[in-house]
XYZ file of C-alpha atoms in Angstrom:
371
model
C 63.623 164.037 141.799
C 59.905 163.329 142.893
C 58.870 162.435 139.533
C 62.069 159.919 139.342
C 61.396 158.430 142.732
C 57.532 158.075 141.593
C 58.590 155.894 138.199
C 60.878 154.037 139.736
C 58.442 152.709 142.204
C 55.910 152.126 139.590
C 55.503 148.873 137.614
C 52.639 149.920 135.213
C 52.948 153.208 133.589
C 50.429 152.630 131.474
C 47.743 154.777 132.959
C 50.501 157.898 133.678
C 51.270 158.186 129.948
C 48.301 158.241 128.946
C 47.166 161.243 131.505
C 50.380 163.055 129.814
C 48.887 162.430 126.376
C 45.539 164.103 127.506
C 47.955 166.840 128.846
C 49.532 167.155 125.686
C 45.612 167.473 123.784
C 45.288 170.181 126.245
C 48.416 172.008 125.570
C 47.780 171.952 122.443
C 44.113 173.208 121.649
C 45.720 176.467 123.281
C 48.760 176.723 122.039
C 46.495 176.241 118.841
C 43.746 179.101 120.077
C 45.870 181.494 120.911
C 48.124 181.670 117.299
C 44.934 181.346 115.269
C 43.779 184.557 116.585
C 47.213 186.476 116.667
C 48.250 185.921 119.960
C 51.726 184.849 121.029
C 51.982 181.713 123.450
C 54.349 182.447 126.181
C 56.376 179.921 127.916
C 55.043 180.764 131.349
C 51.556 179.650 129.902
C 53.091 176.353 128.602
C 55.053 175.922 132.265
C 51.922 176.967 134.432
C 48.874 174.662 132.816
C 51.514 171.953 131.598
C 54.763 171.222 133.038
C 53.819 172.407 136.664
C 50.647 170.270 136.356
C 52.561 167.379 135.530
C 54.961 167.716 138.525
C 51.809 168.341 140.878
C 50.360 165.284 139.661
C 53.236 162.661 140.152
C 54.200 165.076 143.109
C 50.590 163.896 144.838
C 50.589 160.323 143.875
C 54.593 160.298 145.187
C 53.079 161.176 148.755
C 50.359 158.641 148.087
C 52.904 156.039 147.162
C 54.636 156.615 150.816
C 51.386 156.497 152.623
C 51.905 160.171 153.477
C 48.488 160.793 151.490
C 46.853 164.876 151.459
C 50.642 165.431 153.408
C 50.744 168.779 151.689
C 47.245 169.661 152.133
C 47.753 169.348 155.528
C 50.113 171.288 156.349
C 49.028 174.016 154.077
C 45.813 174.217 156.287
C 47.590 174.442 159.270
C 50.144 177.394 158.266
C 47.149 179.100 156.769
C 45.351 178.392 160.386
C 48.065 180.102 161.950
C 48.181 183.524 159.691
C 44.378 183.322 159.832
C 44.800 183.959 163.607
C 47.281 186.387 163.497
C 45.244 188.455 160.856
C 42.127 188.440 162.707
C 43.774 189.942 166.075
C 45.986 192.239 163.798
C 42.925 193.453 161.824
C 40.708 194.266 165.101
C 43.940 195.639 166.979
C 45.091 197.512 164.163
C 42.158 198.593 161.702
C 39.464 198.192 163.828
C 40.383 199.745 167.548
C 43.827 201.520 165.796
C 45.493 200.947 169.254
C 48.744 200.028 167.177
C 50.181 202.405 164.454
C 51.740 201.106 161.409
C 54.957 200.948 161.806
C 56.263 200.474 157.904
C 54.884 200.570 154.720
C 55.000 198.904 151.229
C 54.304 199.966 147.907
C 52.185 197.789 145.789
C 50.700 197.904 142.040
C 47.287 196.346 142.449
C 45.164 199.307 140.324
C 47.883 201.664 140.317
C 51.581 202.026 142.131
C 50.811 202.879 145.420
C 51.560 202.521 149.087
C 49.900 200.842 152.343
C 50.486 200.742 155.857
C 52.087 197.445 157.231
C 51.929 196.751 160.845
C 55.031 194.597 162.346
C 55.383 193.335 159.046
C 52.570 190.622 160.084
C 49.646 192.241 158.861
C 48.961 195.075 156.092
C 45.807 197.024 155.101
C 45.955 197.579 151.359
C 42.433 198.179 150.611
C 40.790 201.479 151.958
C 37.568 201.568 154.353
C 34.009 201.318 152.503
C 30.854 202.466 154.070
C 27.991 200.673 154.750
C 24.823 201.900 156.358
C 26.699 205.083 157.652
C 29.431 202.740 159.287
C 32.989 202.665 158.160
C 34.640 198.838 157.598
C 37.855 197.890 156.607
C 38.738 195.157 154.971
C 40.943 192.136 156.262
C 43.183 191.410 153.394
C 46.088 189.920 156.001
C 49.115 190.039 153.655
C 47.869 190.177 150.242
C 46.851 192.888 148.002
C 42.737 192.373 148.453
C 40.756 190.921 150.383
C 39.127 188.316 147.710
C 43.099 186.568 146.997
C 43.201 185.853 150.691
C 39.699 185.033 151.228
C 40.776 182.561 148.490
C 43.967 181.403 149.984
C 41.085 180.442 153.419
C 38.779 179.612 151.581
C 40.606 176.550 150.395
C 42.262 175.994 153.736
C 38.151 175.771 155.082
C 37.604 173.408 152.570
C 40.512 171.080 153.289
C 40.172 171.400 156.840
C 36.580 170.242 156.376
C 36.272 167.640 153.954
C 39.890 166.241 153.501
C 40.750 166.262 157.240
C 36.773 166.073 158.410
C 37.099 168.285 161.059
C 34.425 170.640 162.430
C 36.079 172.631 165.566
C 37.588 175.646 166.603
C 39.992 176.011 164.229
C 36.977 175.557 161.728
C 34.825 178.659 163.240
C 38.111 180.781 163.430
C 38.787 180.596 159.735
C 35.393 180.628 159.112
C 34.903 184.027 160.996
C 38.560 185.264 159.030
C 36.442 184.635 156.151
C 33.666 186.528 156.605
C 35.697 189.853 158.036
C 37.537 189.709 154.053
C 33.889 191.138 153.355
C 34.278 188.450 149.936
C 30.841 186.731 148.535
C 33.014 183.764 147.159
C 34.326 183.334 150.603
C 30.934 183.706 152.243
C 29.545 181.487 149.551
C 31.927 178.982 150.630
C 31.596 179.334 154.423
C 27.728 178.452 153.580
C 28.635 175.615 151.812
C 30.477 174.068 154.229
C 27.790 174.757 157.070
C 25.104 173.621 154.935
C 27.317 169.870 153.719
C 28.809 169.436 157.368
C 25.307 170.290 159.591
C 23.308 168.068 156.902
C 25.484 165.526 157.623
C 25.817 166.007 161.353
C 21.902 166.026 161.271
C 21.223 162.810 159.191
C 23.527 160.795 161.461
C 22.595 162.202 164.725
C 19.639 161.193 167.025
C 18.735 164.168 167.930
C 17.706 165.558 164.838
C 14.690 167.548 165.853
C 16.668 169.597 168.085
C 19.314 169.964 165.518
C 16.940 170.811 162.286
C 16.058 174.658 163.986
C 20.007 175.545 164.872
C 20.682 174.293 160.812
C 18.193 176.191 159.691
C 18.950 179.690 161.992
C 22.352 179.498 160.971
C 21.548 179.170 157.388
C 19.154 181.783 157.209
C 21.813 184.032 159.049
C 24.551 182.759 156.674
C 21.621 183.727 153.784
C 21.484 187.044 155.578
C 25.175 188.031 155.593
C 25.796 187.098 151.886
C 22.589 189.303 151.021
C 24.170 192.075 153.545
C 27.536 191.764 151.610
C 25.721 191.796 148.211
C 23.585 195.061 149.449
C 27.350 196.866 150.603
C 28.981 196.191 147.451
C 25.996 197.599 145.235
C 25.989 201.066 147.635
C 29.648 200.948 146.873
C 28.056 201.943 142.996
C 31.639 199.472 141.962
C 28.540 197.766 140.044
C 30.749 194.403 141.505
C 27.003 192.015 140.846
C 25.939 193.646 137.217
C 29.843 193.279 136.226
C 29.789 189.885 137.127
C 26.488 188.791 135.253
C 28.145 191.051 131.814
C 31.287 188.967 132.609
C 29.676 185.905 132.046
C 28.153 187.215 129.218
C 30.880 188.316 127.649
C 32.796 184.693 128.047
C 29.882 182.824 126.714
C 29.426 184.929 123.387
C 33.347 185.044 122.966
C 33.518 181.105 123.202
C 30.694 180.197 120.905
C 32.489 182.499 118.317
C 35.414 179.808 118.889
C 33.796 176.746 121.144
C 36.846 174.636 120.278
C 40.016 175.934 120.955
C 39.582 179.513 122.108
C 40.918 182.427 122.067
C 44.034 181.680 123.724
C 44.268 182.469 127.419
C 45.693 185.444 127.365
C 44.029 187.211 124.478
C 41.431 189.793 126.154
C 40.858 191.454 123.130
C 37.990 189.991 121.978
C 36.368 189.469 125.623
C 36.833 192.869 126.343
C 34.787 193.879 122.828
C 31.824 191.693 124.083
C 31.758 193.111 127.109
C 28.925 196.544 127.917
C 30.178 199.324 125.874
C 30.083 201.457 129.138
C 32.373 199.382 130.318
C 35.408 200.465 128.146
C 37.666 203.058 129.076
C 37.062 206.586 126.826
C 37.755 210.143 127.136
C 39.410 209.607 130.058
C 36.944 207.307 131.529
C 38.888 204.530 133.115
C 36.409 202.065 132.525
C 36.401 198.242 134.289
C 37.348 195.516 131.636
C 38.964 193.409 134.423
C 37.394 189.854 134.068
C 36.109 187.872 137.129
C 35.105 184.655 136.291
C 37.904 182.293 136.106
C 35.457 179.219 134.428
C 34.211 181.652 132.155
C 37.737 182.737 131.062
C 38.817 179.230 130.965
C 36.041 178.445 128.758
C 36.499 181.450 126.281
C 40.214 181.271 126.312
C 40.905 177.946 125.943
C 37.983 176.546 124.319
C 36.412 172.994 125.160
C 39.090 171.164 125.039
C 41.084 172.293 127.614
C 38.367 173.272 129.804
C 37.441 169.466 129.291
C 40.648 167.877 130.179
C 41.948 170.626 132.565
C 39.324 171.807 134.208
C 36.191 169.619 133.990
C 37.851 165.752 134.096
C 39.752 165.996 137.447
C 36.885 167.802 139.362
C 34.158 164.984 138.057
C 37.368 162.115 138.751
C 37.721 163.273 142.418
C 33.257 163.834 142.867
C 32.892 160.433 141.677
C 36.102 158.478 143.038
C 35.613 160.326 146.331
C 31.637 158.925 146.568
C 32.913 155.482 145.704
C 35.317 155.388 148.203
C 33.058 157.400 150.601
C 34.973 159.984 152.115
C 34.352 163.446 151.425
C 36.426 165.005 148.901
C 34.000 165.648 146.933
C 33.059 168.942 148.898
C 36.335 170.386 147.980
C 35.261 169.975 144.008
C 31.939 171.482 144.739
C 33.628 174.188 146.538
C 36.287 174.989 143.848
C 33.472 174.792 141.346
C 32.014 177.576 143.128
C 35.330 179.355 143.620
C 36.281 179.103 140.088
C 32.829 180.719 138.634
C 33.045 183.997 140.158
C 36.659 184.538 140.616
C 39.562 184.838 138.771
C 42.488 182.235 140.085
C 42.546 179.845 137.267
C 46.355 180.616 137.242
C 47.727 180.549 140.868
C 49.980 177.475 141.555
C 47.889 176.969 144.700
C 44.497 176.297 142.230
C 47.354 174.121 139.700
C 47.935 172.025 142.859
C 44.698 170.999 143.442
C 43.845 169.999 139.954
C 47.013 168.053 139.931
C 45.530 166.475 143.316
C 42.770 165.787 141.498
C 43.910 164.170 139.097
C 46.377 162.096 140.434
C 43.126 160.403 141.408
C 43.263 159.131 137.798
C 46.199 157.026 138.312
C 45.519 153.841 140.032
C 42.482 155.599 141.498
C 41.904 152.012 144.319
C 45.245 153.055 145.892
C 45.336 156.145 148.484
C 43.212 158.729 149.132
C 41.397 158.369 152.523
């Protein structure tokens, strides 16, 4: 219905067919990567980085069309706001202070089949304590099964709030602060971003920039401090989380010069996995970590160039440049989902599809909408 509503408005087409057609280029290096190397293309591949991305598109530039421009971003931010709230006193009332007892449970299969306390079916601790320094911390992983997917899930909601809306307030420092008690470096990564793009600019435009320059540069070096403290935590942890990551990278950059063009297909592991560290692989009843967590690099190696080209690579550079020409500052939330996408794995949740398609949609008719 969107997508008929969206044509029927439009007198030139022109520039929407040929988007599809560079859709179609995409599809197809991987649907061509994946059989030359025996895999089998599945239709939820196909419907995820093709069909969906399509609907997203026209979906965004739809809402443009009715002046109702970033509508959905909007009020994703705000519902995420909300929950972020909720989480934080939940996750110092209940797994902090353990004044409330859980009062269900749920079983879930992240690692293994197994089941976690949920308190008033608002808030649910699925990731045990870790120790750090002789303390014990839990994790704030509000509703999801780790902490990282809904540092993710705020992460974006951050970046919206600050560069599509340009906002810096409360609601700012509160997801901020629901950030940083997920324990994730992505998320602090992007918390630091934001302080360091929003107090730059606050401090160019401002005349009182000398007392401005030593609060910038105390809260970066404090930011600096509680990304190194995280780092420092998750190496004591021995989950080798930092050496993983640099082998993962490896791993995707041998595996796509063996096939630079169209990949390995997606969701063919096999051949990452056997450029991984040996002592990585499971044997003799060593479980072994082959789990992959860079989403670029995975893009890169499973789909090849092409499709990291037109999916990946041409809507984040459409939406730096268009968003400098226009001068607003949308460009943040492609630096940030740059940064996202290099050390974590979300290439393929709809929430990541949507913003590409919002990205793109820039493509069409890029002097109409946007601010």
């Amino acid at each position: 219905m969107t997508m008929s509503l969206y044509f029927v408005n439009q007198q030139n087409i022109l520039p929407e067919i040929v988007l599809i057609f560079f859709l179609i280029c995409s599809c197809a290096a991987m649907y061509i990567g994946t059989v030359l190397n025996g895999g089998k293309f599945e239709f939820n591949t196909f419907y995820t980085y093709f069909v969906l991305l399509i609907v997203f598109i026209l979906w965004s530039k739809y809402l443009q069309s009715v002046e109702m421009n970033n509508y959905l971003l909007v009020i994703f931010r705000k519902l995420v706001t909300v929950y972020a709230g909720v989480s934080l006193i939940m996750w110092l009332v209940c797994s902090v202070l353990k004044i409330i007892q859980p009062t269900s449970s749920i079983f879930i299969s992240w690692g293994s089949i197994h089941p976690v306390p949920v308190y008033l079916h608002l808030y649910a601790q699925s990731q045990e304590p870790i120790t750090f320094l002789g303390f014990e911390a839990i994790r704030n992983t509000g509703m999801f099964a780790e902490a990282p997917m809904y540092s993710f899930v705020l992460s974006i909601a951050l970046l919206v709030h600050s560069f599509v809306e340009k906002k810096m307030n409360c609601f700012t420092i509160l997801l901020m602060i629901t950030i940083i008690t997920t324990a994730s470096t992505t998320g602090t990564l992007v918390v630091l971003l934001v302080l360091f793009i929003r107090l730059s600019e606050l401090m160019i435009r401002s005349k009182y920039r000398n007392m401005l320059v030593p609060i910038t540069v105390t809260l970066l070096v404090s930011g600096f401090i509680l990304l190194v403290t995280v780092v420092i935590l998750k190496i004591l942890q021995s989950d080798g989380s930092v050496s993983v990551r640099m082998d993962d990278f490896n791993a995707g950059y041998i595996t796509w010069m063996q096939h630079p063009l169209f990949g390995i297909g997606l969701f063919n592991d096999g051949p990452l996995i056997s450029n991984m560290n040996p002592a990585r692989w499971p044997y003799l009843g060593h479980v072994g970590n082959v789990g992959f967590s860079s989403g670029f690099m995975k893009i890169l190696a499973g789909g090849g160039l092409i499709f990291t080209i037109i999916f990946l690579i041409c809507p984040v550079m459409i939406n730096f440049l268009i968003s400098i020409r226009r001068k607003n500052m949308f460009w943040g939330v492609s630096v940030g989902l740059v940064m996202i996408i290099s050390i974590s794995l979300v290439q393929n949740l709809y929430l990541f599809i949507f913003l590409i398609g919002w990205m793109w949609s820039n493509f069409i008719n890029p002097k109409n909408g946007g601010n």
